[in-house]
């Protein structure tokens, strides 16, 4: 589950920094002549070393009874009382009474939380509460049925079915050759990496390495030069490390579906390494800056552009509709949604399009590496599938 960074004391943080410095002094930073294999090794070392540091100095996050909203100080004290009575005399009447009081306090707290929740409901939220009361909502799915009517009963069958649906393979791709190295890595500065890192929310779930952005921020405080050099080398060599290409595919239910045996009632969230996300954001900024500078984007492109938003797109749409009505015309809007747009990207076609638009060689090579040899560990019903 990762580590509780927020609960670290000042002494814990100092101990963690000291341990990191002891580990890091034996390992030199990457230089401007490092190879792609050295980038791979550095990313893996940073991940393992930071994990070892947190193992030694921070408490691990564990899901337990105290993780629940209904847990309070009274329940905590009653739980301690149960423990005390059990240690004194295992089968005593006092131990049984303490256990009964402990269970009673849990039921009372749950009823209180539910009552407060129901009293604060407004309008259509009442129907959401009705879904929570439906006993089917929390049941384990016995079987899954795909779009062709095929049924999956075993966990491995469910995993394969959900993997095909959420992460489809693209077999109809184009042949591509990588261009020579470019020079965009010279624009990767400490400020750019810092922006990419601190613009991300600490609430984002980490990937398989369990290193959240809170952990990455600690590493930045201790050894920012190592992170900057790793990001520069990653882009210069065009090698996105394999440890960052691993994802956890968490399967969740889509709300409000009538039949949860249907495959389309589920979706997968891909959780990636937070350190890899930092480099991704740096590359996204480089791509965006070059596209803006060279005028490669349509005036109708609003997504992922500075100074533009969905509000601007909606305002233009409304303005054009009013102009059409004023002229006595009928206005219509066509809205399209591309199924699995990101998961279905054709790597070869994208690389060839980037070459046609004369994108920097470093960015093309990095993009090709980023889209290659990706793996996902499906997490179904709370269990990780191999």
GROMACS .gro file of C-alpha atoms in nm:
model
  386
    1UNK     CA    1   0.000   0.000   0.000
    2UNK     CA    2   0.301   0.234   0.022
    3UNK     CA    3   0.419   0.452   0.308
    4UNK     CA    4   0.254   0.714   0.526
    5UNK     CA    5   0.480   1.008   0.440
    6UNK     CA    6   0.252   1.262   0.609
    7UNK     CA    7   0.294   1.086   0.945
    8UNK     CA    8   0.675   1.111   0.940
    9UNK     CA    9   0.817   1.322   1.221
   10UNK     CA   10   1.104   1.564   1.180
   11UNK     CA   11   1.335   1.301   1.330
   12UNK     CA   12   1.205   1.040   1.081
   13UNK     CA   13   1.267   1.278   0.790
   14UNK     CA   14   1.622   1.351   0.906
   15UNK     CA   15   1.693   0.980   0.947
   16UNK     CA   16   1.556   0.911   0.599
   17UNK     CA   17   1.769   1.188   0.446
   18UNK     CA   18   2.079   1.060   0.623
   19UNK     CA   19   2.018   0.706   0.500
   20UNK     CA   20   1.962   0.827   0.143
   21UNK     CA   21   2.284   1.028   0.149
   22UNK     CA   22   2.475   0.723   0.269
   23UNK     CA   23   2.335   0.516  -0.019
   24UNK     CA   24   2.376   0.791  -0.280
   25UNK     CA   25   2.739   0.873  -0.202
   26UNK     CA   26   2.837   0.535  -0.343
   27UNK     CA   27   2.662   0.605  -0.673
   28UNK     CA   28   2.764   0.885  -0.911
   29UNK     CA   29   2.512   1.097  -1.098
   30UNK     CA   30   2.453   1.035  -1.468
   31UNK     CA   31   2.668   1.246  -1.701
   32UNK     CA   32   2.612   1.385  -2.050
   33UNK     CA   33   2.772   1.078  -2.212
   34UNK     CA   34   2.574   0.807  -2.030
   35UNK     CA   35   2.413   0.524  -2.226
   36UNK     CA   36   2.053   0.407  -2.242
   37UNK     CA   37   2.140   0.103  -2.030
   38UNK     CA   38   2.284   0.331  -1.762
   39UNK     CA   39   1.960   0.529  -1.763
   40UNK     CA   40   1.771   0.205  -1.712
   41UNK     CA   41   1.996   0.107  -1.423
   42UNK     CA   42   1.974   0.451  -1.259
   43UNK     CA   43   1.593   0.455  -1.267
   44UNK     CA   44   1.576   0.107  -1.113
   45UNK     CA   45   1.834   0.200  -0.847
   46UNK     CA   46   1.648   0.519  -0.747
   47UNK     CA   47   1.325   0.324  -0.715
   48UNK     CA   48   1.479   0.044  -0.505
   49UNK     CA   49   1.691   0.276  -0.289
   50UNK     CA   50   1.400   0.508  -0.208
   51UNK     CA   51   1.185   0.208  -0.121
   52UNK     CA   52   1.454   0.079   0.117
   53UNK     CA   53   1.488   0.422   0.281
   54UNK     CA   54   1.113   0.445   0.344
   55UNK     CA   55   1.100   0.085   0.467
   56UNK     CA   56   1.352   0.179   0.734
   57UNK     CA   57   1.211   0.519   0.838
   58UNK     CA   58   0.839   0.545   0.752
   59UNK     CA   59   0.533   0.351   0.856
   60UNK     CA   60   0.365   0.145   0.588
   61UNK     CA   61   0.006   0.220   0.500
   62UNK     CA   62  -0.214  -0.070   0.599
   63UNK     CA   63  -0.587  -0.101   0.551
   64UNK     CA   64  -0.739  -0.190   0.886
   65UNK     CA   65  -1.045  -0.117   1.096
   66UNK     CA   66  -0.907   0.227   1.185
   67UNK     CA   67  -0.909   0.319   0.816
   68UNK     CA   68  -1.290   0.338   0.830
   69UNK     CA   69  -1.486   0.662   0.867
   70UNK     CA   70  -1.676   0.526   1.163
   71UNK     CA   71  -1.363   0.461   1.370
   72UNK     CA   72  -1.338   0.702   1.664
   73UNK     CA   73  -1.171   0.752   2.004
   74UNK     CA   74  -1.442   0.562   2.195
   75UNK     CA   75  -1.402   0.255   1.973
   76UNK     CA   76  -1.025   0.273   2.012
   77UNK     CA   77  -1.054   0.273   2.393
   78UNK     CA   78  -1.301  -0.015   2.391
   79UNK     CA   79  -1.068  -0.214   2.167
   80UNK     CA   80  -0.788  -0.160   2.419
   81UNK     CA   81  -1.019  -0.277   2.697
   82UNK     CA   82  -1.092  -0.599   2.506
   83UNK     CA   83  -0.719  -0.661   2.471
   84UNK     CA   84  -0.655  -0.600   2.838
   85UNK     CA   85  -0.931  -0.839   2.949
   86UNK     CA   86  -0.812  -1.108   2.708
   87UNK     CA   87  -0.458  -1.087   2.841
   88UNK     CA   88  -0.583  -1.118   3.198
   89UNK     CA   89  -0.823  -1.408   3.146
   90UNK     CA   90  -0.911  -1.534   2.796
   91UNK     CA   91  -1.259  -1.679   2.861
   92UNK     CA   92  -1.366  -1.457   3.151
   93UNK     CA   93  -1.706  -1.292   3.174
   94UNK     CA   94  -1.537  -0.951   3.181
   95UNK     CA   95  -1.364  -1.023   2.846
   96UNK     CA   96  -1.693  -1.127   2.687
   97UNK     CA   97  -1.863  -0.815   2.821
   98UNK     CA   98  -1.582  -0.590   2.693
   99UNK     CA   99  -1.605  -0.752   2.349
  100UNK     CA  100  -1.984  -0.701   2.340
  101UNK     CA  101  -1.943  -0.333   2.432
  102UNK     CA  102  -1.676  -0.296   2.163
  103UNK     CA  103  -1.903  -0.443   1.894
  104UNK     CA  104  -2.197  -0.234   2.017
  105UNK     CA  105  -1.995   0.088   1.990
  106UNK     CA  106  -1.903  -0.001   1.629
  107UNK     CA  107  -2.269  -0.054   1.538
  108UNK     CA  108  -2.369   0.274   1.701
  109UNK     CA  109  -2.094   0.466   1.523
  110UNK     CA  110  -2.191   0.315   1.185
  111UNK     CA  111  -2.556   0.407   1.240
  112UNK     CA  112  -2.456   0.762   1.331
  113UNK     CA  113  -2.240   0.806   1.021
  114UNK     CA  114  -2.516   0.665   0.797
  115UNK     CA  115  -2.780   0.885   0.960
  116UNK     CA  116  -2.570   1.199   0.908
  117UNK     CA  117  -2.509   1.101   0.549
  118UNK     CA  118  -2.881   1.047   0.477
  119UNK     CA  119  -2.981   1.374   0.644
  120UNK     CA  120  -2.744   1.571   0.422
  121UNK     CA  121  -2.871   1.421   0.095
  122UNK     CA  122  -3.026   1.660  -0.153
  123UNK     CA  123  -3.233   1.592  -0.466
  124UNK     CA  124  -3.109   1.310  -0.686
  125UNK     CA  125  -2.848   1.210  -0.427
  126UNK     CA  126  -3.123   1.007  -0.260
  127UNK     CA  127  -3.107   0.756  -0.546
  128UNK     CA  128  -2.735   0.713  -0.490
  129UNK     CA  129  -2.808   0.617  -0.130
  130UNK     CA  130  -3.060   0.363  -0.259
  131UNK     CA  131  -2.785   0.201  -0.468
  132UNK     CA  132  -2.564   0.176  -0.160
  133UNK     CA  133  -2.847  -0.005   0.018
  134UNK     CA  134  -2.870  -0.260  -0.264
  135UNK     CA  135  -2.693  -0.576  -0.140
  136UNK     CA  136  -2.579  -0.656  -0.495
  137UNK     CA  137  -2.355  -0.350  -0.501
  138UNK     CA  138  -2.089  -0.502  -0.280
  139UNK     CA  139  -2.103  -0.860  -0.405
  140UNK     CA  140  -1.818  -1.029  -0.586
  141UNK     CA  141  -1.899  -1.082  -0.951
  142UNK     CA  142  -1.948  -1.454  -1.013
  143UNK     CA  143  -1.895  -1.426  -1.386
  144UNK     CA  144  -1.820  -1.177  -1.663
  145UNK     CA  145  -1.974  -1.177  -2.009
  146UNK     CA  146  -1.798  -1.001  -2.298
  147UNK     CA  147  -1.953  -0.832  -2.599
  148UNK     CA  148  -1.962  -1.160  -2.792
  149UNK     CA  149  -2.146  -1.344  -2.514
  150UNK     CA  150  -1.846  -1.544  -2.393
  151UNK     CA  151  -1.846  -1.605  -2.016
  152UNK     CA  152  -1.549  -1.593  -1.776
  153UNK     CA  153  -1.580  -1.760  -1.434
  154UNK     CA  154  -1.224  -1.803  -1.305
  155UNK     CA  155  -1.006  -1.510  -1.192
  156UNK     CA  156  -0.755  -1.575  -1.470
  157UNK     CA  157  -1.032  -1.572  -1.730
  158UNK     CA  158  -1.169  -1.246  -1.592
  159UNK     CA  159  -0.822  -1.093  -1.600
  160UNK     CA  160  -0.767  -1.188  -1.964
  161UNK     CA  161  -1.109  -1.059  -2.064
  162UNK     CA  162  -1.065  -0.727  -1.884
  163UNK     CA  163  -0.710  -0.689  -2.015
  164UNK     CA  164  -0.826  -0.732  -2.377
  165UNK     CA  165  -1.107  -0.482  -2.323
  166UNK     CA  166  -0.902  -0.214  -2.144
  167UNK     CA  167  -0.563  -0.258  -2.311
  168UNK     CA  168  -0.624  -0.383  -2.668
  169UNK     CA  169  -0.330  -0.489  -2.883
  170UNK     CA  170  -0.280  -0.297  -3.206
  171UNK     CA  171  -0.170  -0.548  -3.469
  172UNK     CA  172  -0.242  -0.324  -3.771
  173UNK     CA  173   0.054  -0.088  -3.729
  174UNK     CA  174   0.295   0.074  -3.973
  175UNK     CA  175   0.664   0.003  -4.020
  176UNK     CA  176   0.876   0.282  -3.879
  177UNK     CA  177   1.240   0.381  -3.853
  178UNK     CA  178   1.372   0.603  -3.578
  179UNK     CA  179   1.539   0.932  -3.674
  180UNK     CA  180   1.883   1.042  -3.552
  181UNK     CA  181   1.913   1.194  -3.207
  182UNK     CA  182   1.801   1.554  -3.167
  183UNK     CA  183   1.893   1.830  -2.925
  184UNK     CA  184   1.576   1.902  -2.728
  185UNK     CA  185   1.734   1.763  -2.412
  186UNK     CA  186   1.922   2.093  -2.380
  187UNK     CA  187   1.588   2.253  -2.289
  188UNK     CA  188   1.537   2.018  -1.994
  189UNK     CA  189   1.624   2.246  -1.703
  190UNK     CA  190   1.591   2.219  -1.327
  191UNK     CA  191   1.299   2.463  -1.346
  192UNK     CA  192   1.120   2.250  -1.606
  193UNK     CA  193   1.156   1.933  -1.396
  194UNK     CA  194   1.045   2.119  -1.084
  195UNK     CA  195   0.733   2.251  -1.261
  196UNK     CA  196   0.650   1.903  -1.386
  197UNK     CA  197   0.685   1.759  -1.039
  198UNK     CA  198   0.513   2.015  -0.819
  199UNK     CA  199   0.219   2.070  -1.056
  200UNK     CA  200   0.101   1.717  -0.976
  201UNK     CA  201  -0.134   1.634  -0.690
  202UNK     CA  202  -0.003   1.438  -0.391
  203UNK     CA  203  -0.340   1.259  -0.393
  204UNK     CA  204  -0.257   1.076  -0.716
  205UNK     CA  205  -0.224   0.705  -0.658
  206UNK     CA  206   0.125   0.563  -0.717
  207UNK     CA  207   0.211   0.283  -0.956
  208UNK     CA  208   0.354  -0.063  -0.877
  209UNK     CA  209   0.657   0.089  -0.701
  210UNK     CA  210   0.424   0.249  -0.437
  211UNK     CA  211   0.631   0.572  -0.445
  212UNK     CA  212   0.379   0.857  -0.425
  213UNK     CA  213   0.448   1.218  -0.518
  214UNK     CA  214   0.504   1.288  -0.147
  215UNK     CA  215   0.797   1.045  -0.164
  216UNK     CA  216   0.924   1.199  -0.488
  217UNK     CA  217   0.911   1.544  -0.327
  218UNK     CA  218   1.131   1.418  -0.044
  219UNK     CA  219   1.378   1.281  -0.297
  220UNK     CA  220   1.377   1.618  -0.478
  221UNK     CA  221   1.461   1.792  -0.150
  222UNK     CA  222   1.752   1.557  -0.084
  223UNK     CA  223   1.899   1.502  -0.431
  224UNK     CA  224   1.737   1.721  -0.699
  225UNK     CA  225   2.044   1.708  -0.923
  226UNK     CA  226   2.008   1.331  -0.957
  227UNK     CA  227   1.645   1.365  -1.069
  228UNK     CA  228   1.725   1.643  -1.321
  229UNK     CA  229   2.012   1.446  -1.472
  230UNK     CA  230   1.799   1.134  -1.494
  231UNK     CA  231   1.522   1.324  -1.674
  232UNK     CA  232   1.771   1.481  -1.920
  233UNK     CA  233   1.940   1.147  -1.989
  234UNK     CA  234   1.602   0.974  -2.032
  235UNK     CA  235   1.505   1.218  -2.309
  236UNK     CA  236   1.852   1.243  -2.466
  237UNK     CA  237   1.896   0.867  -2.500
  238UNK     CA  238   1.534   0.809  -2.602
  239UNK     CA  239   1.501   0.529  -2.345
  240UNK     CA  240   1.203   0.538  -2.112
  241UNK     CA  241   1.307   0.293  -1.835
  242UNK     CA  242   1.114  -0.032  -1.818
  243UNK     CA  243   1.046   0.017  -1.445
  244UNK     CA  244   0.837   0.320  -1.544
  245UNK     CA  245   0.658   0.130  -1.820
  246UNK     CA  246   0.492  -0.103  -1.571
  247UNK     CA  247   0.140  -0.019  -1.464
  248UNK     CA  248  -0.121  -0.140  -1.220
  249UNK     CA  249  -0.458  -0.178  -1.391
  250UNK     CA  250  -0.720  -0.129  -1.119
  251UNK     CA  251  -1.062  -0.255  -1.227
  252UNK     CA  252  -1.359  -0.060  -1.090
  253UNK     CA  253  -1.731  -0.068  -1.152
  254UNK     CA  254  -1.905   0.203  -1.352
  255UNK     CA  255  -2.176   0.349  -1.127
  256UNK     CA  256  -2.544   0.302  -1.199
  257UNK     CA  257  -2.522  -0.012  -1.415
  258UNK     CA  258  -2.803  -0.268  -1.392
  259UNK     CA  259  -2.600  -0.579  -1.474
  260UNK     CA  260  -2.248  -0.615  -1.337
  261UNK     CA  261  -2.188  -0.942  -1.514
  262UNK     CA  262  -2.146  -0.745  -1.836
  263UNK     CA  263  -1.790  -0.654  -1.926
  264UNK     CA  264  -1.893  -0.304  -2.034
  265UNK     CA  265  -2.002  -0.229  -1.675
  266UNK     CA  266  -1.635  -0.205  -1.572
  267UNK     CA  267  -1.341   0.017  -1.654
  268UNK     CA  268  -0.971   0.006  -1.572
  269UNK     CA  269  -0.758   0.282  -1.425
  270UNK     CA  270  -0.391   0.262  -1.518
  271UNK     CA  271  -0.160   0.360  -1.229
  272UNK     CA  272   0.194   0.448  -1.339
  273UNK     CA  273   0.517   0.536  -1.162
  274UNK     CA  274   0.508   0.893  -1.027
  275UNK     CA  275   0.873   0.945  -1.122
  276UNK     CA  276   0.788   0.841  -1.477
  277UNK     CA  277   0.496   1.085  -1.475
  278UNK     CA  278   0.739   1.369  -1.401
  279UNK     CA  279   0.938   1.293  -1.716
  280UNK     CA  280   0.614   1.249  -1.914
  281UNK     CA  281   0.506   1.598  -1.813
  282UNK     CA  282   0.843   1.744  -1.909
  283UNK     CA  283   0.812   1.583  -2.254
  284UNK     CA  284   0.452   1.702  -2.289
  285UNK     CA  285   0.566   2.059  -2.221
  286UNK     CA  286   0.846   2.029  -2.478
  287UNK     CA  287   0.604   1.893  -2.740
  288UNK     CA  288   0.349   2.165  -2.666
  289UNK     CA  289   0.606   2.446  -2.677
  290UNK     CA  290   0.743   2.329  -3.013
  291UNK     CA  291   0.395   2.286  -3.161
  292UNK     CA  292   0.293   2.636  -3.051
  293UNK     CA  293   0.617   2.791  -3.174
  294UNK     CA  294   0.588   2.633  -3.520
  295UNK     CA  295   0.211   2.677  -3.553
  296UNK     CA  296   0.142   2.303  -3.586
  297UNK     CA  297  -0.191   2.309  -3.402
  298UNK     CA  298  -0.531   2.398  -3.542
  299UNK     CA  299  -0.710   2.705  -3.407
  300UNK     CA  300  -0.986   2.466  -3.305
  301UNK     CA  301  -0.754   2.272  -3.073
  302UNK     CA  302  -0.828   2.361  -2.710
  303UNK     CA  303  -0.711   2.060  -2.510
  304UNK     CA  304  -0.362   2.058  -2.357
  305UNK     CA  305  -0.290   2.419  -2.457
  306UNK     CA  306  -0.199   2.704  -2.226
  307UNK     CA  307  -0.458   2.978  -2.201
  308UNK     CA  308  -0.733   2.761  -2.349
  309UNK     CA  309  -0.992   2.543  -2.183
  310UNK     CA  310  -1.318   2.358  -2.235
  311UNK     CA  311  -1.497   2.676  -2.122
  312UNK     CA  312  -1.353   2.862  -2.422
  313UNK     CA  313  -1.467   2.585  -2.657
  314UNK     CA  314  -1.818   2.592  -2.509
  315UNK     CA  315  -1.831   2.973  -2.534
  316UNK     CA  316  -1.738   2.962  -2.904
  317UNK     CA  317  -1.997   2.690  -2.970
  318UNK     CA  318  -2.271   2.894  -2.799
  319UNK     CA  319  -2.168   3.211  -2.985
  320UNK     CA  320  -2.185   3.034  -3.322
  321UNK     CA  321  -2.523   2.884  -3.236
  322UNK     CA  322  -2.661   3.229  -3.149
  323UNK     CA  323  -2.516   3.372  -3.470
  324UNK     CA  324  -2.687   3.093  -3.671
  325UNK     CA  325  -3.022   3.153  -3.500
  326UNK     CA  326  -2.992   3.525  -3.559
  327UNK     CA  327  -2.950   3.458  -3.930
  328UNK     CA  328  -3.252   3.231  -3.938
  329UNK     CA  329  -3.054   2.907  -3.966
  330UNK     CA  330  -3.067   2.582  -3.771
  331UNK     CA  331  -2.760   2.506  -3.559
  332UNK     CA  332  -2.648   2.150  -3.484
  333UNK     CA  333  -2.366   2.002  -3.280
  334UNK     CA  334  -2.195   1.669  -3.346
  335UNK     CA  335  -2.023   1.520  -3.039
  336UNK     CA  336  -1.793   1.220  -3.085
  337UNK     CA  337  -1.619   0.993  -2.837
  338UNK     CA  338  -1.338   0.766  -2.957
  339UNK     CA  339  -1.340   0.433  -2.774
  340UNK     CA  340  -1.011   0.348  -2.599
  341UNK     CA  341  -0.837   0.638  -2.777
  342UNK     CA  342  -0.517   0.633  -2.573
  343UNK     CA  343  -0.496   0.258  -2.527
  344UNK     CA  344  -0.534   0.205  -2.904
  345UNK     CA  345  -0.260   0.442  -3.024
  346UNK     CA  346  -0.069   0.292  -3.319
  347UNK     CA  347   0.296   0.343  -3.232
  348UNK     CA  348   0.430   0.321  -3.588
  349UNK     CA  349   0.175   0.562  -3.728
  350UNK     CA  350   0.241   0.812  -3.451
  351UNK     CA  351   0.617   0.795  -3.505
  352UNK     CA  352   0.574   0.846  -3.879
  353UNK     CA  353   0.342   1.143  -3.823
  354UNK     CA  354   0.594   1.302  -3.588
  355UNK     CA  355   0.866   1.256  -3.852
  356UNK     CA  356   0.646   1.415  -4.120
  357UNK     CA  357   0.598   1.717  -3.892
  358UNK     CA  358   0.973   1.725  -3.831
  359UNK     CA  359   0.958   1.689  -3.457
  360UNK     CA  360   1.288   1.675  -3.271
  361UNK     CA  361   1.459   1.335  -3.292
  362UNK     CA  362   1.490   1.306  -2.913
  363UNK     CA  363   1.114   1.346  -2.872
  364UNK     CA  364   1.036   1.089  -3.142
  365UNK     CA  365   1.276   0.832  -2.999
  366UNK     CA  366   1.145   0.888  -2.646
  367UNK     CA  367   0.783   0.853  -2.763
  368UNK     CA  368   0.863   0.525  -2.939
  369UNK     CA  369   1.028   0.392  -2.623
  370UNK     CA  370   0.742   0.512  -2.405
  371UNK     CA  371   0.492   0.316  -2.616
  372UNK     CA  372   0.707   0.000  -2.633
  373UNK     CA  373   0.716  -0.305  -2.406
  374UNK     CA  374   0.453  -0.175  -2.167
  375UNK     CA  375   0.320  -0.420  -1.909
  376UNK     CA  376   0.020  -0.409  -1.677
  377UNK     CA  377  -0.064  -0.598  -1.359
  378UNK     CA  378  -0.442  -0.627  -1.336
  379UNK     CA  379  -0.595  -0.579  -0.990
  380UNK     CA  380  -0.934  -0.749  -0.974
  381UNK     CA  381  -1.151  -0.763  -0.663
  382UNK     CA  382  -0.856  -0.627  -0.464
  383UNK     CA  383  -0.621  -0.903  -0.578
  384UNK     CA  384  -0.318  -0.853  -0.800
  385UNK     CA  385  -0.310  -1.095  -1.094
  386UNK     CA  386   0.022  -1.221  -1.229
   0.00000   0.00000   0.00000
